[in-house]
Coordinates of C-alpha atoms in Angstrom, one line a residue:
X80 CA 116.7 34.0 -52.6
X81 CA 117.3 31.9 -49.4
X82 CA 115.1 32.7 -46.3
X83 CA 117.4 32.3 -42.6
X84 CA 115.4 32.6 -39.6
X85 CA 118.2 31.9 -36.8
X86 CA 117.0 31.2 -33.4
X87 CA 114.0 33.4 -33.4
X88 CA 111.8 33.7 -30.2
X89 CA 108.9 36.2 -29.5
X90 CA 106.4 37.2 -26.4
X91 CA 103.4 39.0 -26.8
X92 CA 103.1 40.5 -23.2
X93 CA 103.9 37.6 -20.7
X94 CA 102.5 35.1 -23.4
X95 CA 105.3 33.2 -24.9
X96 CA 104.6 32.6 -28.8
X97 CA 108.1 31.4 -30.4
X98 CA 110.9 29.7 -28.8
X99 CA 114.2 29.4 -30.2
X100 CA 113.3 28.6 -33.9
X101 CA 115.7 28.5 -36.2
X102 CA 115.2 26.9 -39.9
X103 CA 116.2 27.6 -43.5
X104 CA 114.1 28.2 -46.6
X105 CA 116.6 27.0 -49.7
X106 CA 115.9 29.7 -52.7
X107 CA 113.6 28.8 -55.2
X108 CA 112.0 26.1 -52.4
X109 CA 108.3 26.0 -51.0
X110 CA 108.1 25.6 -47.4
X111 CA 105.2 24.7 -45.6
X112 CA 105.2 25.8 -42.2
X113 CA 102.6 23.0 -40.7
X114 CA 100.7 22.9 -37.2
X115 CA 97.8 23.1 -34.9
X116 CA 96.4 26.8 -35.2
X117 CA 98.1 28.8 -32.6
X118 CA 101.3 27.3 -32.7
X119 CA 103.1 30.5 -33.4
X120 CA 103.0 29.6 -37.7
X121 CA 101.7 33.3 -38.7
X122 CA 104.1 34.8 -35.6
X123 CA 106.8 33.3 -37.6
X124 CA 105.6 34.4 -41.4
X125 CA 104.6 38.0 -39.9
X126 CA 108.6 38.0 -38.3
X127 CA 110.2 37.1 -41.8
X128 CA 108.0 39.9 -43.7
X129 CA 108.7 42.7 -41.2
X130 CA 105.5 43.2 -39.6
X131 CA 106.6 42.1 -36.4
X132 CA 110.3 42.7 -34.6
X133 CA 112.0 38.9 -32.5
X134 CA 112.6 39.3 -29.1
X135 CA 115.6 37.8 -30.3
X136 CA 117.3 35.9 -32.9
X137 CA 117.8 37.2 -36.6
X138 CA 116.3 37.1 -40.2
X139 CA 118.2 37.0 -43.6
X140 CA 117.3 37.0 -47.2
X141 CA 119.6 35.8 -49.4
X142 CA 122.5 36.1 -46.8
X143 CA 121.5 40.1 -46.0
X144 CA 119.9 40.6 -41.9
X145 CA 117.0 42.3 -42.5
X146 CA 115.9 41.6 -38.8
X147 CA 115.2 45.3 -37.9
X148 CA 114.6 46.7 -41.6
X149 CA 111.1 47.7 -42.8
X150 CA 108.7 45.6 -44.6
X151 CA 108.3 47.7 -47.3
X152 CA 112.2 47.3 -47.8
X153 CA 112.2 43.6 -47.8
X154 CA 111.1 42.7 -51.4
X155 CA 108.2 40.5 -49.8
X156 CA 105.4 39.5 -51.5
X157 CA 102.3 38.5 -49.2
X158 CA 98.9 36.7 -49.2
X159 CA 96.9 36.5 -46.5
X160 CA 93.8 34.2 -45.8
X161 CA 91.3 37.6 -46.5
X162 CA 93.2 39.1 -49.2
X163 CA 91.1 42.4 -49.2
X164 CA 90.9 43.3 -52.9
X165 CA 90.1 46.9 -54.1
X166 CA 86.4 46.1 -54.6
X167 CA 86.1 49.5 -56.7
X168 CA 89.1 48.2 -58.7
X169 CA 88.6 45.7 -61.3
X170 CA 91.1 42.5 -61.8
X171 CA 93.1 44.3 -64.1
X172 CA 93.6 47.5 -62.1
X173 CA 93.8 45.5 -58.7
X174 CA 96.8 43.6 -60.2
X175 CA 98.7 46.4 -61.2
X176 CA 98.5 48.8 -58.2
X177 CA 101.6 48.2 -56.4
X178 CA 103.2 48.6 -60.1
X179 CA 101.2 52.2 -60.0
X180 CA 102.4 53.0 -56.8
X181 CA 106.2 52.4 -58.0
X182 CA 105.9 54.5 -61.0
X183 CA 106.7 52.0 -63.3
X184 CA 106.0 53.1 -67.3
X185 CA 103.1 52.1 -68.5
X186 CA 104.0 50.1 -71.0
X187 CA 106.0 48.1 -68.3
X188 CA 103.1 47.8 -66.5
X189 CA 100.4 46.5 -69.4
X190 CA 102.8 43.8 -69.9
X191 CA 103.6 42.6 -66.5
X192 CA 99.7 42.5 -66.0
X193 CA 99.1 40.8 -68.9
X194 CA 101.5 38.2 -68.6
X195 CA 100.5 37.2 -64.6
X196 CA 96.6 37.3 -65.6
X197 CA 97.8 34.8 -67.9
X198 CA 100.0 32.5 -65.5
X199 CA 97.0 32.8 -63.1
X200 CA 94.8 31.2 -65.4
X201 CA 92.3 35.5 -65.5
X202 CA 93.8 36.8 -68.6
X203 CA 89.3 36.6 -69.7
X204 CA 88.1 38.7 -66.5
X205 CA 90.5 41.6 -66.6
X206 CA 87.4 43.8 -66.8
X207 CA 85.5 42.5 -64.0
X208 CA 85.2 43.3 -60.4
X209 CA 86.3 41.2 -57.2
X210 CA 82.3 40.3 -56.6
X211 CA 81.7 38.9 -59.8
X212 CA 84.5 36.3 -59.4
X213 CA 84.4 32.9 -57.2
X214 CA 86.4 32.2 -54.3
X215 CA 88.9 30.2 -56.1
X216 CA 89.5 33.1 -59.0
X217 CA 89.3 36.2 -56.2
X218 CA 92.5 34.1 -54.4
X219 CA 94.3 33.9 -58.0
X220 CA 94.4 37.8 -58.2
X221 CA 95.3 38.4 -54.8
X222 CA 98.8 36.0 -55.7
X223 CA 99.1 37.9 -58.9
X224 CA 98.9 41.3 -56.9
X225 CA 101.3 40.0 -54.5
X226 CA 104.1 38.3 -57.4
X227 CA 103.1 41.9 -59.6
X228 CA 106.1 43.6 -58.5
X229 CA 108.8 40.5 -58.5
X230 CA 109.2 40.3 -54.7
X231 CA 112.4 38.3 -53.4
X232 CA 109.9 35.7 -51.4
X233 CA 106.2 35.3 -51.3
X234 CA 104.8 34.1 -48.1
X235 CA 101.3 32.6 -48.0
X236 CA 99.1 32.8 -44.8
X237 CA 96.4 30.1 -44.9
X238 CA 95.8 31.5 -48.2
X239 CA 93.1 28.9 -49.3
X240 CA 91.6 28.5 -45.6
X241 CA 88.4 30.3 -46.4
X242 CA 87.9 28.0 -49.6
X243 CA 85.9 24.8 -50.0
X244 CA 87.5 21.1 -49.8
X245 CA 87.3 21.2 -53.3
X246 CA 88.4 24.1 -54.4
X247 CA 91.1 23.9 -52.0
X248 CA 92.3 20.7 -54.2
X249 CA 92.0 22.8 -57.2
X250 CA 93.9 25.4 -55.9
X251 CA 97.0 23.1 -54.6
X252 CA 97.4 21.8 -57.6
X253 CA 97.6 25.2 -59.9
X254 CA 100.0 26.7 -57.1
X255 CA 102.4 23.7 -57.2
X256 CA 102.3 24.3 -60.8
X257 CA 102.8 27.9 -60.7
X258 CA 105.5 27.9 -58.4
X259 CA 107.7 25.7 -60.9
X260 CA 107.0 28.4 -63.0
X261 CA 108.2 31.4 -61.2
X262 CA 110.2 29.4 -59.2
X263 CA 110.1 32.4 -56.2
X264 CA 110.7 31.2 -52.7
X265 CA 107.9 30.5 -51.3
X266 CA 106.9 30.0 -47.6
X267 CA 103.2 28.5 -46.5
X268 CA 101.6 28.8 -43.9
X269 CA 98.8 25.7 -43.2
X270 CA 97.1 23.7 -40.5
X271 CA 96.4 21.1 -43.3
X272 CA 98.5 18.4 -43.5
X273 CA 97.4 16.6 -46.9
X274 CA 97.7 20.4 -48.4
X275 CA 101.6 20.3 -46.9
X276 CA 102.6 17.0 -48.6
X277 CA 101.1 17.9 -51.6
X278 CA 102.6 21.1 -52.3
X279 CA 105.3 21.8 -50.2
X280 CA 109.1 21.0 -50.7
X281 CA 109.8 20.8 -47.1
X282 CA 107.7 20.6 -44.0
X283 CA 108.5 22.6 -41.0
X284 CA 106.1 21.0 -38.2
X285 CA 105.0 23.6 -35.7
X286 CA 103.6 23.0 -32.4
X287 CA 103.5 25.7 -28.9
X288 CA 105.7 28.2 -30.5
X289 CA 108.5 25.4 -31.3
X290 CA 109.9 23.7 -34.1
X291 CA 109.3 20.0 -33.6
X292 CA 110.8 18.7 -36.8
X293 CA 112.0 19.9 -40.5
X294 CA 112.4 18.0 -43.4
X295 CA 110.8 17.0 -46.9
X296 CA 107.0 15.4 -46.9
X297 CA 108.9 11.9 -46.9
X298 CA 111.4 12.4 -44.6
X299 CA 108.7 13.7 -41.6
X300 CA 106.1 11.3 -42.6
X301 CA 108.3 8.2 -42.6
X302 CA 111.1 8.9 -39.9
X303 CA 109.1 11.8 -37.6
X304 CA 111.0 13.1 -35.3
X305 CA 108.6 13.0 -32.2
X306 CA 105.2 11.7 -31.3
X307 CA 103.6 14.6 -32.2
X308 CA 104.6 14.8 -35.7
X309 CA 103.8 11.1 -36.4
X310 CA 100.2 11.6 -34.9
X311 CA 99.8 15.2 -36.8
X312 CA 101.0 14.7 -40.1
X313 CA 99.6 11.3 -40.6
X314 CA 96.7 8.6 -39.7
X315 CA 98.1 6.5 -37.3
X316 CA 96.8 3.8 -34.6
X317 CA 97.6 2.2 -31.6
X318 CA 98.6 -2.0 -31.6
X319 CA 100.2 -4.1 -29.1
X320 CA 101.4 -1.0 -27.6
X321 CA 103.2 0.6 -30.6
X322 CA 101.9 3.5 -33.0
X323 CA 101.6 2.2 -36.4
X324 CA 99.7 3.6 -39.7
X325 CA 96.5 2.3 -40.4
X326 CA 97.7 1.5 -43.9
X327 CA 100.7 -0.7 -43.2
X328 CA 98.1 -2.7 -41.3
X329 CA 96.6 -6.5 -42.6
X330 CA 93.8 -7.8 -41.4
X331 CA 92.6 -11.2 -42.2
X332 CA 89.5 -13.5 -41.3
X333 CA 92.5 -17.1 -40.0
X334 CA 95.0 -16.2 -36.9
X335 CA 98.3 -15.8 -38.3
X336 CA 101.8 -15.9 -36.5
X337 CA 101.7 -12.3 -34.3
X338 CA 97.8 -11.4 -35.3
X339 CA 95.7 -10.1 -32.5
X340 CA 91.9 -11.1 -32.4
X341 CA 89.4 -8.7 -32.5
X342 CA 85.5 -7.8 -33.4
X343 CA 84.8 -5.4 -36.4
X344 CA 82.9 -2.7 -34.6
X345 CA 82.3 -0.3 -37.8
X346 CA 82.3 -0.4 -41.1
X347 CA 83.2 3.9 -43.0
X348 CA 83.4 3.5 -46.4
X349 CA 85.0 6.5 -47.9
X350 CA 85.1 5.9 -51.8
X351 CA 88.2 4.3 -52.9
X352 CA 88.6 2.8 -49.2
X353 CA 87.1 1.4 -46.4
X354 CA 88.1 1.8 -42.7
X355 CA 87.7 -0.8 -40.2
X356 CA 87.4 0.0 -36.6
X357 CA 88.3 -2.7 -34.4
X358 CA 87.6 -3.7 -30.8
X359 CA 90.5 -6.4 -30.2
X360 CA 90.3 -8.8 -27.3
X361 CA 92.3 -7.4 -24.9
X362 CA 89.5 -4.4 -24.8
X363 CA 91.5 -2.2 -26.8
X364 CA 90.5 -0.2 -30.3
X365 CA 92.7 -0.1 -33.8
X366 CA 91.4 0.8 -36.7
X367 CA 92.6 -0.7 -40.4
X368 CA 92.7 1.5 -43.5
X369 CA 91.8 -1.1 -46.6
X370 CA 91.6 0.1 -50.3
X371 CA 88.3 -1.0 -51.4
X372 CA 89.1 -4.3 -53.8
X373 CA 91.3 -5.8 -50.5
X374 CA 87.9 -5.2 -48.5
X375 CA 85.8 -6.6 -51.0
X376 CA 88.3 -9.9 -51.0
X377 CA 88.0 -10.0 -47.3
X378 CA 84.3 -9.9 -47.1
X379 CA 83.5 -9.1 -43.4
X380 CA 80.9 -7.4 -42.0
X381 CA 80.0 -5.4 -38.7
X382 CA 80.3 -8.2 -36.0
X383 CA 82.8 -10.8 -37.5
X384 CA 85.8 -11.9 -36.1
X385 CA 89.0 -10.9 -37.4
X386 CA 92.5 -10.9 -37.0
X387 CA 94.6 -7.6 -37.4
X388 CA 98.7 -7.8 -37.9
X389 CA 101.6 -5.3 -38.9
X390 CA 102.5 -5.9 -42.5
X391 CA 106.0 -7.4 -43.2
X392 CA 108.6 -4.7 -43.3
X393 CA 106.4 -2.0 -41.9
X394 CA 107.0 0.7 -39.3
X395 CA 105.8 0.4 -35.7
X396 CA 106.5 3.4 -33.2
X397 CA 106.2 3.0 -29.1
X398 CA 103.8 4.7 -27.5
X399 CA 104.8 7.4 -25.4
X400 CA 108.4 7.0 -25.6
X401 CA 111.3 9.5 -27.3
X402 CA 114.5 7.6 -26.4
X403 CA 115.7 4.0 -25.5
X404 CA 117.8 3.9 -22.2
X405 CA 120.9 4.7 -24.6
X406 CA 119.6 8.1 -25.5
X407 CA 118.6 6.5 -29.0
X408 CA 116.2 7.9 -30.7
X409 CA 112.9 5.1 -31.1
X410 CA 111.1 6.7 -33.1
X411 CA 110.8 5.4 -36.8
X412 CA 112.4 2.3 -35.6
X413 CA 111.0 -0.8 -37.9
X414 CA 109.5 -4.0 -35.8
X415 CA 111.7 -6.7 -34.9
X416 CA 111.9 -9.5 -37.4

């Protein structure tokens, strides 16, 4: 089922939230919607599922407008951040209460249970209660509760927000997995940008209620389509008056054709790489993303001089400019040979 949202826009009071957005969710396809929180993301997710009308603009599912009808008419599946389980309810019975509430036999329903307790890695804690689970196995059941009844789409609202770095990590991975499974189109909502490219099929970048760029992970990380997105959805510094990636950046202890000098003024070692923060001589600050072994072969320290250049065949960006004088777009443009 393909998700249309066709030039959507939406005020609350005289507070503008959306403007003019208008994307597509290709069926079977997980789309992260990406930005800053309070961007409008969850305005948009809350639009598709019915729990909010557009000023203006449309919805469709699978080619049908469903702009103006019900949520409960939509065939959504939803997970919000705080998925408020039936704490009186155990796993098993929390799963298959929207199944209940559809009079579906019951034979129906002990094997649709079954069978999602399974894919959700619970099938062994059937008989227990929302507080004797973790985080990580309370957000599980709350996505089998939601895909229980086969919705047409499942959206996801920050659903691993309230989760630690880790088992945030965890989680990514198992959902990417599940949704090749189910293969239900899926749309995310998420301020996390490594969470986006990891699981996501597209990338719709969010920012003041407007769509600023879609695409695949690759396509917005490598060609963005603004300043924003390239600062957002990636590490990126400043050089010689360009925006560059930290990681298509060489330093090296000789001057070499094009290097600028500079001072190492820090030293963050962050497991498999080190960062470099550098003070260069014109007064300004870059910083150098190095795996560990290319640090260890350059052997500076805190203090030494060094000299800092773009890697052959990598991306530079200006600063602060969207078009050349010929209305060309600049950004993504490589460096001059």
């Amino acid at each position: 089922m393909s998700i249309t949202v066709q030039s959507i826009s939406k005020s609350f009071g005289t507070a503008p939230a959306l403007h003019d957005v208008t994307f597509e969710v290709p069926a079977g396809s997980l789309m992260a919607l990406l930005g800053p929180s309070g961007g409008g993301k969850s305005t948009i997710l809350r639009i598709i599922a019915g729990l909010e009308e557009p000023d203006s603009g449309t919805i469709a599912i699978d080619g049908e407008e469903v702009t103006h009808l019900p949520a409960r008419t939509r065939g959504i599946g939803f997970c919000f951040q705080h998925y408020a389980p039936f704490r009186h309810m155990t796993v098993w019975e929390n799963v298959a209460f929207g199944l209940k509430v559809r009079h579906r036999p019951k034979a129906e329903i002990a094997e649709r249970v079954s069978e999602l307790l399974e894919l959700v890695r619970l099938d062994g804690f059937s008989r227990r209660y929302p507080a004797q689970l973790s985080g990580g196995q309370r957000q599980r059941m709350a996505l089998a509760r939601a895909l229980a009844v086969q919705p047409r789409v499942l959206l996801l609202d920050e659903p691993f927000g309230a989760l630690d770095a880790q088992v945030r990590k965890e989680l990514r991975t198992w959902l990417r997995e599940l949704h090749e499974r189910v293969q239900v189109t899926t749309v995310l909502v998420t301020h996390d940008q490594e969470e986006a490219m990891e699981v996501a099929d597209r990338i719709a970048v969010v920012r003041d209620g407007r769509l600023e760029q879609v695409g695949t992970p690759a396509e917005c990380y490598d060609h963005p389509a603004s300043e924003f997105v390239l600062t957002f959805l990636g590490p990126a510094t400043r050089l010689d008056g360009s925006w560059v990636r930290p990681h298509d950046l060489v330093v090296t202890r000789e001057a070499l054709p094009g290097s600028h000098r500079g001072r190492i003024e820090r030293i963050v070692r962050l497991g498999f790489e080190v960062r470099l923060e550098v003070l260069l001589e014109d007064g300004t600050d870059t910083w150098v993303q190095l795996a560990r072994r290319s640090y260890d072969a350059l052997g500076a320290e805190v203090g030494d001089e060094v000299h800092v250049h773009v890697g052959v065949g990598r991306r530079t960006w200006p600063v602060g400019e969207e078009t050349d004088p010929q209305g060309q777009s600049l950004v993504g443009v490589p460096p001059a040979p």
